[in-house]
Phi, psi and omega in degrees: 000152176273175182299331180269018177068015176279125180295139177273148179282136177292145178260154178234129176250129180241128176244124179244136177259090184236152172282165177302321179295320178298315181300313182294314184295319186268298187288305186296311181297318179295316178295319179296318178295320179294320178296316178299317180295319179296319178296318179299316179297321180297316180295315180299318180296319180293333180276351182287170181291320182229073188290144173270098187296323179298315180295318179297319177296321177299319179295318178297319179296318177298320178296317180296317179296315179300317180292324177295319177297319178300313180299317180295314181296315180297323177295319178294322177297314179298316179298318180294321178296318178295321179296319178295320178298317180294322178296318181292330180281342181281000000 
């Protein structure tokens, strides 16, 4: 609990032992597809006669988060590949 007696949310740490190809095929592609779908839903909602702006904004936020995760994962894959190359050259 925090000082104001608000319960803290438990955290979960997940470790996956995947190859770079697995990461790209599963995580990156799935996240990119989910981001595209969320963006599409946001646009469709905005084009409607009586759009729910809060819901559309939530969809846009989900798309942004998904794309940020994709960028982060791809950067980590690149960093790991460079580290392996440096190890192999040593």
